[in-house]
Every structure is written in C-alpha cells, then in structure tokens.
Tab-separated table of C-alpha atoms in Angstrom:
chain	number	residue	atom	x	y	z
A	270	MET	CA	0.000	0.000	0.000
A	271	GLY	CA	1.379	3.388	-1.011
A	272	PHE	CA	0.193	6.944	-0.554
A	273	LYS	CA	-0.939	9.371	-3.229
A	274	ILE	CA	0.920	12.612	-2.633
A	275	ALA	CA	0.520	16.019	-4.251
A	276	ILE	CA	3.314	18.611	-4.210
A	277	ALA	CA	1.835	22.116	-4.465
A	278	GLY	CA	4.482	24.562	-5.651
A	279	ALA	CA	6.452	21.790	-7.342
A	280	THR	CA	8.397	24.137	-9.636
A	281	GLY	CA	9.947	26.165	-6.784
A	282	ASN	CA	13.222	25.512	-4.954
A	283	VAL	CA	11.530	23.814	-2.006
A	284	GLY	CA	8.996	21.916	-4.115
A	285	ARG	CA	11.762	20.394	-6.226
A	286	GLU	CA	13.694	19.512	-3.079
A	287	MET	CA	10.596	17.792	-1.669
A	288	LEU	CA	10.434	15.623	-4.774
A	289	ASN	CA	14.134	14.761	-4.425
A	290	ILE	CA	13.833	13.856	-0.744
A	291	LEU	CA	10.662	11.782	-1.220
A	292	SER	CA	12.606	9.716	-3.720
A	293	GLU	CA	15.853	9.585	-1.703
A	294	ARG	CA	14.143	8.374	1.466
A	295	GLY	CA	11.950	5.824	-0.273
A	296	PHE	CA	8.696	7.236	1.061
A	297	PRO	CA	5.875	4.738	0.318
A	298	VAL	CA	4.078	6.370	-2.612
A	299	SER	CA	1.603	4.972	-5.098
A	300	GLU	CA	1.537	8.195	-7.104
A	301	VAL	CA	3.117	11.647	-6.924
A	302	VAL	CA	1.364	14.607	-8.530
A	303	ALA	CA	3.177	17.889	-9.238
A	304	LEU	CA	1.000	20.987	-8.879
A	305	ALA	CA	1.566	24.688	-9.448
A	306	SER	CA	-0.210	27.749	-10.813
A	307	SER	CA	-1.777	27.815	-14.253
A	308	ARG	CA	1.256	29.518	-15.791
A	309	SER	CA	3.441	26.505	-14.884
A	310	VAL	CA	1.094	23.824	-16.237
A	311	GLY	CA	3.012	21.439	-18.490
A	312	THR	CA	6.396	22.250	-16.950
A	313	GLU	CA	8.405	19.087	-16.267
A	314	VAL	CA	9.926	18.240	-12.888
A	315	SER	CA	11.867	15.181	-11.768
A	316	PHE	CA	10.873	12.567	-9.223
A	317	GLY	CA	13.574	9.910	-8.985
A	318	ASP	CA	13.964	8.487	-12.494
A	319	LYS	CA	10.525	9.731	-13.508
A	320	THR	CA	9.485	12.979	-15.126
A	321	LEU	CA	6.245	14.579	-13.947
A	322	LYS	CA	4.220	17.155	-15.841
A	323	VAL	CA	2.880	19.927	-13.649
A	324	LYS	CA	-0.893	20.178	-13.257
A	325	ASN	CA	-3.030	23.132	-12.190
A	326	LEU	CA	-3.537	23.422	-8.427
A	327	GLU	CA	-6.771	25.361	-8.879
A	328	THR	CA	-8.530	22.617	-10.842
A	329	TYR	CA	-7.066	19.542	-9.142
A	330	ASP	CA	-9.417	17.137	-7.317
A	331	PHE	CA	-7.928	16.106	-3.943
A	332	SER	CA	-10.690	13.636	-3.060
A	333	ASP	CA	-8.451	10.575	-3.580
A	334	THR	CA	-5.159	12.183	-2.473
A	335	ASP	CA	-3.689	11.317	0.935
A	336	LEU	CA	-1.207	14.120	1.506
A	337	CYS	CA	-0.594	17.553	0.017
A	338	LEU	CA	2.860	18.970	0.663
A	339	MET	CA	2.208	22.689	0.259
A	340	SER	CA	5.033	25.025	-0.740
A	341	ALA	CA	3.211	27.592	-2.820
A	342	GLY	CA	3.328	30.607	-0.497
A	343	GLY	CA	1.211	31.922	2.342
A	344	ALA	CA	-1.585	33.542	0.353
A	345	ILE	CA	-2.194	30.412	-1.729
A	346	SER	CA	-2.054	28.213	1.360
A	347	LYS	CA	-4.580	30.409	3.186
A	348	LYS	CA	-6.954	30.046	0.254
A	349	TRP	CA	-6.476	26.394	-0.621
A	350	SER	CA	-5.353	24.447	2.458
A	351	PRO	CA	-8.775	24.521	4.192
A	352	LYS	CA	-10.455	23.425	0.951
A	353	ILE	CA	-7.954	20.597	0.502
A	354	GLY	CA	-8.313	19.522	4.124
A	355	ALA	CA	-12.100	19.498	3.767
A	356	GLN	CA	-11.693	16.876	1.011
A	357	GLY	CA	-9.964	14.567	3.498
A	358	CYS	CA	-6.452	15.242	2.215
A	359	ILE	CA	-3.975	16.213	4.938
A	360	VAL	CA	-1.949	19.343	4.179
A	361	ILE	CA	1.603	19.810	5.455
A	362	ASP	CA	2.210	23.500	4.825
A	363	ASN	CA	5.610	25.111	4.449
A	364	SER	CA	4.455	28.750	4.588
A	365	SER	CA	3.792	30.983	7.600
A	366	ALA	CA	0.033	30.922	6.958
A	367	TRP	CA	-0.909	28.441	9.714
A	368	ARG	CA	2.048	28.368	12.106
A	369	TYR	CA	0.456	30.575	14.742
A	370	ASP	CA	-3.051	29.129	14.553
A	371	ALA	CA	-3.911	27.451	17.854
A	372	ASP	CA	-5.810	24.695	15.989
A	373	VAL	CA	-2.842	23.797	13.750
A	374	PRO	CA	0.136	21.852	15.122
A	375	LEU	CA	3.578	23.288	14.349
A	376	ILE	CA	5.915	20.325	14.127
A	377	VAL	CA	9.592	19.452	14.118
A	378	PRO	CA	9.618	15.650	14.612
A	379	GLU	CA	12.762	15.627	16.763
A	380	VAL	CA	11.265	18.296	19.048
A	381	ASN	CA	7.488	17.918	19.565
A	382	PRO	CA	6.215	14.807	17.744
A	383	ASP	CA	3.299	14.252	20.131
A	384	ALA	CA	1.732	17.582	19.122
A	385	ILE	CA	0.959	16.100	15.698
A	386	SER	CA	-2.262	14.606	17.048
A	387	GLY	CA	-3.819	18.067	16.722
A	388	TYR	CA	-3.888	17.777	12.927
A	389	THR	CA	-7.456	16.449	13.093
A	390	ASN	CA	-8.751	19.949	13.928
A	391	ARG	CA	-8.279	21.154	10.344
A	392	ASN	CA	-6.344	18.442	8.487
A	393	ILE	CA	-3.477	20.958	8.350
A	394	ILE	CA	0.014	20.669	9.862
A	395	ALA	CA	2.441	23.603	9.798
A	396	ASN	CA	6.136	23.415	9.017
A	397	PRO	CA	8.218	26.020	10.911
A	398	ASN	CA	10.314	28.817	9.503
A	399	CYS	CA	13.654	27.582	8.166
A	400	SER	CA	15.733	29.411	10.766
A	401	THR	CA	13.566	28.178	13.642
A	402	ALA	CA	13.592	24.526	12.533
A	403	GLN	CA	17.339	24.083	12.875
A	404	LEU	CA	17.413	26.180	16.049
A	405	VAL	CA	14.911	24.077	17.997
A	406	VAL	CA	16.536	20.804	16.896
A	407	ALA	CA	19.709	21.973	18.657
A	408	LEU	CA	17.908	23.500	21.643
A	409	LYS	CA	15.473	20.706	22.535
A	410	PRO	CA	17.984	18.247	24.089
A	411	LEU	CA	19.717	21.080	25.967
A	412	HIS	CA	16.375	22.381	27.259
A	413	ASP	CA	15.423	18.902	28.461
A	414	HIS	CA	18.679	18.705	30.420
A	415	ALA	CA	19.045	22.164	31.970
A	416	LYS	CA	15.894	24.214	31.100
A	417	ILE	CA	16.479	27.270	28.948
A	418	LYS	CA	15.555	30.680	30.404
A	419	ARG	CA	16.655	33.085	27.669
A	420	LEU	CA	17.957	33.029	24.109
A	421	VAL	CA	19.814	35.651	22.081
A	422	VAL	CA	19.847	34.535	18.440
A	423	SER	CA	21.670	36.128	15.518
A	424	THR	CA	20.936	34.500	12.168
A	425	TYR	CA	23.072	34.554	9.018
A	426	GLN	CA	20.585	33.459	6.376
A	427	SER	CA	21.357	32.413	2.820
A	428	VAL	CA	19.658	33.933	-0.223
A	429	SER	CA	17.891	30.666	-1.071
A	430	GLY	CA	15.577	31.516	1.820
A	431	ALA	CA	14.209	34.206	-0.490
A	432	GLY	CA	13.621	31.697	-3.303
A	433	LYS	CA	15.075	31.368	-6.773
A	434	ASP	CA	14.863	35.133	-7.338
A	435	GLY	CA	17.129	35.689	-4.350
A	436	MET	CA	19.699	33.207	-5.625
A	437	ASP	CA	19.596	34.772	-9.091
A	438	GLU	CA	20.108	38.236	-7.650
A	439	LEU	CA	23.225	37.196	-5.729
A	440	PHE	CA	24.628	35.458	-8.813
A	441	ASN	CA	23.894	38.382	-11.144
A	442	GLN	CA	25.209	41.026	-8.759
A	443	THR	CA	28.401	39.054	-8.096
A	444	ARG	CA	29.031	38.709	-11.815
A	445	ALA	CA	28.313	42.419	-12.288
A	446	VAL	CA	30.977	43.322	-9.719
A	447	PHE	CA	33.666	41.461	-11.654
A	448	VAL	CA	32.750	42.814	-15.093
A	449	ALA	CA	31.961	46.343	-13.818
A	450	ASP	CA	28.312	46.228	-14.907
A	451	PRO	CA	25.641	48.258	-13.097
A	452	ILE	CA	24.261	46.539	-10.003
A	453	THR	CA	20.505	46.493	-9.494
A	454	SER	CA	18.574	45.296	-6.423
A	455	GLN	CA	15.063	43.940	-6.843
A	456	LYS	CA	14.603	41.077	-4.376
A	457	PHE	CA	16.633	42.616	-1.566
A	458	THR	CA	16.503	46.123	-0.121
A	459	LYS	CA	20.231	46.688	-0.631
A	460	ARG	CA	22.996	45.093	-2.658
A	461	ILE	CA	23.607	41.536	-1.415
A	462	ALA	CA	26.839	40.705	-3.295
A	463	PHE	CA	29.829	41.111	-0.948
A	464	ASN	CA	27.505	42.599	1.662
A	465	VAL	CA	25.235	41.655	4.577
A	466	ILE	CA	21.745	43.040	5.138
A	467	PRO	CA	20.274	43.230	8.678
A	468	HIS	CA	16.719	43.013	7.358
A	469	ILE	CA	14.585	39.979	6.440
A	470	ASP	CA	10.815	40.307	5.893
A	471	GLU	CA	8.711	43.346	6.833
A	472	PHE	CA	9.359	45.699	9.731
A	473	MET	CA	6.935	45.664	12.653
A	474	GLU	CA	5.946	48.537	14.937
A	475	ASP	CA	8.493	47.611	17.629
A	476	GLY	CA	11.397	47.753	15.156
A	477	TYR	CA	11.803	44.000	14.833
A	478	THR	CA	11.153	42.283	11.521
A	479	LYS	CA	8.624	39.517	10.955
A	480	GLU	CA	11.472	37.050	10.436
A	481	GLU	CA	12.806	37.874	13.893
A	482	TRP	CA	9.325	37.607	15.394
A	483	LYS	CA	8.863	34.174	13.777
A	484	VAL	CA	11.892	32.828	15.644
A	485	LEU	CA	10.434	34.103	18.911
A	486	ALA	CA	6.859	32.898	18.379
A	487	GLU	CA	7.711	29.501	16.889
A	488	THR	CA	10.345	28.641	19.495
A	489	LYS	CA	7.838	29.375	22.227
A	490	LYS	CA	5.088	27.340	20.534
A	491	MET	CA	7.226	24.262	19.914
A	492	LEU	CA	9.675	24.299	22.830
A	493	ASP	CA	8.388	26.288	25.824
A	494	PRO	CA	6.247	29.459	26.049
A	495	LYS	CA	8.240	30.603	29.108
A	496	ILE	CA	11.542	30.984	27.229
A	497	LYS	CA	12.547	34.606	26.612
A	498	VAL	CA	13.805	35.079	23.041
A	499	THR	CA	15.352	37.967	21.150
A	500	CYS	CA	16.645	37.754	17.585
A	501	THR	CA	18.448	39.686	14.861
A	502	ALA	CA	18.014	38.210	11.375
A	503	VAL	CA	20.641	38.969	8.734
A	504	ARG	CA	20.772	38.074	5.038
A	505	VAL	CA	24.256	37.061	3.883
A	506	PRO	CA	25.776	36.380	0.417
A	507	VAL	CA	25.598	32.586	0.706
A	508	PHE	CA	23.541	30.499	-1.724
A	509	ILE	CA	22.414	27.647	0.572
A	510	GLY	CA	22.674	27.118	4.333
A	511	HIS	CA	21.555	29.197	7.302
A	512	SER	CA	23.906	29.838	10.225
A	513	GLU	CA	23.020	31.003	13.737
A	514	SER	CA	25.022	32.319	16.649
A	515	VAL	CA	23.034	31.387	19.747
A	516	ASN	CA	23.623	32.598	23.301
A	517	ILE	CA	21.700	30.478	25.822
A	518	GLU	CA	21.007	31.133	29.504
A	519	PHE	CA	19.826	28.092	31.486
A	520	GLU	CA	18.066	27.705	34.822
A	521	ASN	CA	20.318	24.802	35.795
A	522	GLU	CA	24.029	24.159	35.508
A	523	ILE	CA	25.413	22.789	32.256
A	524	THR	CA	28.996	22.673	30.999
A	525	ALA	CA	30.273	22.842	27.443
A	526	ASP	CA	31.466	19.232	27.695
A	527	GLU	CA	28.027	18.101	28.853
A	528	ALA	CA	26.403	19.999	25.999
A	529	ARG	CA	28.682	18.327	23.446
A	530	ASP	CA	27.830	14.874	24.781
A	531	ILE	CA	24.100	15.640	24.841
A	532	LEU	CA	24.081	17.005	21.291
A	533	ARG	CA	26.139	14.112	19.917
A	534	ASP	CA	23.417	11.723	21.076
A	535	ALA	CA	20.460	13.914	20.063
A	536	PRO	CA	18.289	13.032	17.034
A	537	GLY	CA	18.978	15.169	13.976
A	538	CYS	CA	22.113	16.714	15.479
A	539	GLN	CA	25.764	16.395	14.549
A	540	VAL	CA	28.638	17.976	16.479
A	541	VAL	CA	31.714	19.314	14.653
A	542	ASP	CA	33.632	21.136	17.360
A	543	LYS	CA	37.418	20.996	17.467
A	544	HIS	CA	39.425	23.880	18.894
A	545	GLU	CA	41.616	24.206	15.830
A	546	ASP	CA	41.664	25.856	12.415
A	547	GLY	CA	38.717	24.519	10.426
A	548	GLY	CA	37.355	22.517	13.354
A	549	TYR	CA	33.830	23.883	12.855
A	550	ILE	CA	31.090	23.804	10.242
A	551	THR	CA	30.237	26.448	7.642
A	552	PRO	CA	27.122	26.747	5.465
A	553	TYR	CA	29.060	25.787	2.340
A	554	GLU	CA	29.833	22.395	3.894
A	555	CYS	CA	26.294	21.752	5.146
A	556	ALA	CA	24.595	22.120	1.744
A	557	GLY	CA	22.945	18.812	0.869
A	558	GLU	CA	23.208	17.472	4.428
A	559	ASP	CA	20.192	16.454	6.526
A	560	ALA	CA	21.659	17.076	9.974
A	561	THR	CA	21.628	20.224	12.043
A	562	ILE	CA	25.324	20.709	12.751
A	563	ILE	CA	26.599	22.409	15.907
A	564	SER	CA	30.044	23.934	16.459
A	565	ARG	CA	31.827	26.461	18.708
A	566	ILE	CA	30.220	25.107	21.899
A	567	ARG	CA	31.595	27.132	24.802
A	568	GLU	CA	30.611	28.508	28.172
A	569	ASP	CA	29.524	32.126	28.601
A	570	ALA	CA	31.118	33.452	31.787
A	571	THR	CA	29.074	36.681	31.729
A	572	VAL	CA	25.923	34.931	32.984
A	573	GLU	CA	25.238	32.065	35.344
A	574	ASN	CA	24.695	28.811	33.415
A	575	GLY	CA	25.406	30.281	29.975
A	576	LEU	CA	26.511	28.698	26.696
A	577	ASN	CA	27.297	29.903	23.186
A	578	ILE	CA	26.772	27.631	20.175
A	579	TRP	CA	27.013	27.937	16.391
A	580	VAL	CA	24.217	26.154	14.496
A	581	VAL	CA	24.261	25.482	10.735
A	582	SER	CA	21.837	23.635	8.472
A	583	ASP	CA	20.739	23.361	4.844
A	584	ASN	CA	17.671	25.607	4.877
A	585	LEU	CA	16.119	23.958	1.816
A	586	ARG	CA	16.296	20.552	3.515
A	587	LYS	CA	15.857	20.582	7.310
A	588	GLY	CA	14.555	24.133	7.141
A	589	ALA	CA	11.829	23.216	4.671
A	590	ALA	CA	11.571	20.128	2.448
A	591	LEU	CA	13.181	17.506	4.704
A	592	ASN	CA	11.169	18.514	7.759
A	593	THR	CA	7.990	18.315	5.682
A	594	ILE	CA	8.801	14.753	4.599
A	595	GLN	CA	9.756	13.832	8.164
A	596	ILE	CA	6.329	15.029	9.332
A	597	ALA	CA	4.727	12.790	6.692
A	598	GLU	CA	6.913	9.880	7.854
A	599	LEU	CA	5.874	10.546	11.444
A	600	MET	CA	2.223	10.269	10.437
A	601	VAL	CA	2.860	6.976	8.649
A	602	ASN	CA	4.958	5.525	11.493
A	603	ARG	CA	2.295	6.415	14.072
A	604	ARG	CA	-0.425	5.054	11.783
A	605	LEU	CA	-2.266	8.347	11.809
A	606	ILE	CA	-2.849	7.998	8.078
A	607	THR	CA	-3.680	5.078	5.791
A	608	PRO	CA	-3.858	5.091	2.000
A	609	ARG	CA	-7.272	6.017	0.639
A	610	THR	CA	-6.675	3.887	-2.448
A	611	ALA	CA	-4.681	0.681	-2.899
A	612	ALA	CA	-1.202	0.923	-4.423
C-alpha cells in the first residue's frame, strides 16, 4: 500500500527539493502529482527516475489524495489548504500561513512529535520557519537537560531563503561586480553581493522584523512558552545554508562538555567542534546534508549557566523540504494515516 501525494508549488526551490527527498528516502508512494499555478502547467519536474508534468492546483481534485505537501506561499495556502483539508487530504504546509493558529500543530519531529495529534482539527500541519527549525533541533535536548531561560539569536541566512529570485540576484550582482556592470537590487533592499543586510521580511511597529518575530513565536510554541527570546536576522551572500550564533542562559548548571555529549546523542544533530583551524562547520559544507550541525560550543562566563553555540543547516532541507517529509513519515509511522486507495 502506497500513498498518493501532491506537491503544491512543485516548480519552486523547495517543491523540487521535496520531490528529491521523497525519492531519496523511499517514502511509500503509489503516485506523486506535481501541482503549481496555471502559468506553470506542463512544466516538467523530476521525481527519482521519472518525469512529472505539472498540473493546475486550482482545478485539481484532492478527493483521492492522501497528503498535500504545500510550498506555494502563504496567500495560496490560506486560500487552498482549508479546501484541501475538507476533502480529506492532509496538508503539510511550508508557509507561515498556519504556524500561529492554535488549531494547527507546528511540528519538528525531533522536538514535539506528540503535538501532531492536533492535525485532526483542520487536516493541516504547519512546518516552521527555516531558521527556527534548525534552532529548535539543537535546543530541545539542551532544554530537556538544563531548562532554557533566555535566548539571544543572531541569524546569518542564505539567499535561497528568499527563493530562486534571491539566488539569481546574488549570482547576477556578483558577476556584475567582476565585469563592472551596473548593479541592481530587486529582491533585496540593498545590494547583497559582498555585503550583509540586517533586514529579512517586513518591519513591525516595535522595530523587529517579521522574520525575527517568527523565531520568537515559533520557538515558544514548539519548545516552551516561558523561554525569553530575542533575535536579529541577517541576510548574507551565501547560496544555501543558514547559520546562527546562539547565546543560551539556562536555569540549571550545564557545561560545554556536557552539551557536546548531549548534542552528539540527540536526534537530527551532529557535532563538529574541534578547537583548531577549520574545526567547525560552515554553510558551504552543510549544503545537501540532513543534519543540524553544531560547532563552537563554549561557556559564557558573563551569565550564570550560559553557553554559546554555532548552528548550521541546509535551509532547503531541514529548514523546509526535509522537515515536511519527516512530518509525513511521522504520520505513517504512528499510523495516523492510511492510503485512501490501494497501491
């Protein structure tokens, strides 16, 4: 028995990565359907050794589809996810549309798998923001051991977090620098080539951006509402891979050595932390990897029970597509879903 799965937004960076990961991990499928907007109908995408022709999301009948992996943007998800869920198809949504809805579980399988039972409220499950996903994977085992009081997070986020247009803009601007062509900025508010921009998403009234607020709200929802969180989100000229410098204050004592041992044994985590040149991870090295990789683990002597860590992950995988597939696998493993049609 296999599952019929639809990928909404199949022509985007994350949609294509979902197709790759479904194939790589051998998810039990009977059929995979690629969906996108009307302008992409007929476009070909790859699923393993197969080629799929994209169909129109707006005219697709979900009545015999088991899962819809939604990566088509917040506005489209707001419009279509409730309609899809009403047809009995479970939506795992990659946008911010449903993350803060009390009736929709926000899931990272290594962090809060039991919360998935709430999917029955709307037949919708939310995937967290890319920067939050890798953060909570690293924080969960430490929180379980010593209870986190406060977090100060600085993110260094790659341009792929802004989609294909963001990657194209970095490429085109970098080329323009070397050939002395004019540099234009369309996707980002300032030049991104050979620069960093302390601004991701829209500004809010308190001076924080929505990206920074997402880290706060999602960490609280998935990990612990009592944790105090502050964040600065920065766009950097890296194609794939988000990095985070995280300062953690705990209620209970924890040493750097204890943290290393805990993280080495934690699901989804990998520790690369040698006190030598190159004994740490960078986003270039994490591209294509599934793990959340932690380096530079050290004690912060300025506060009682403080640690600093460096957290890096492939934002298109654990930050988006991989976590979505892992949520689907969690549903299958817990027998929360059965195929509506025989394979």
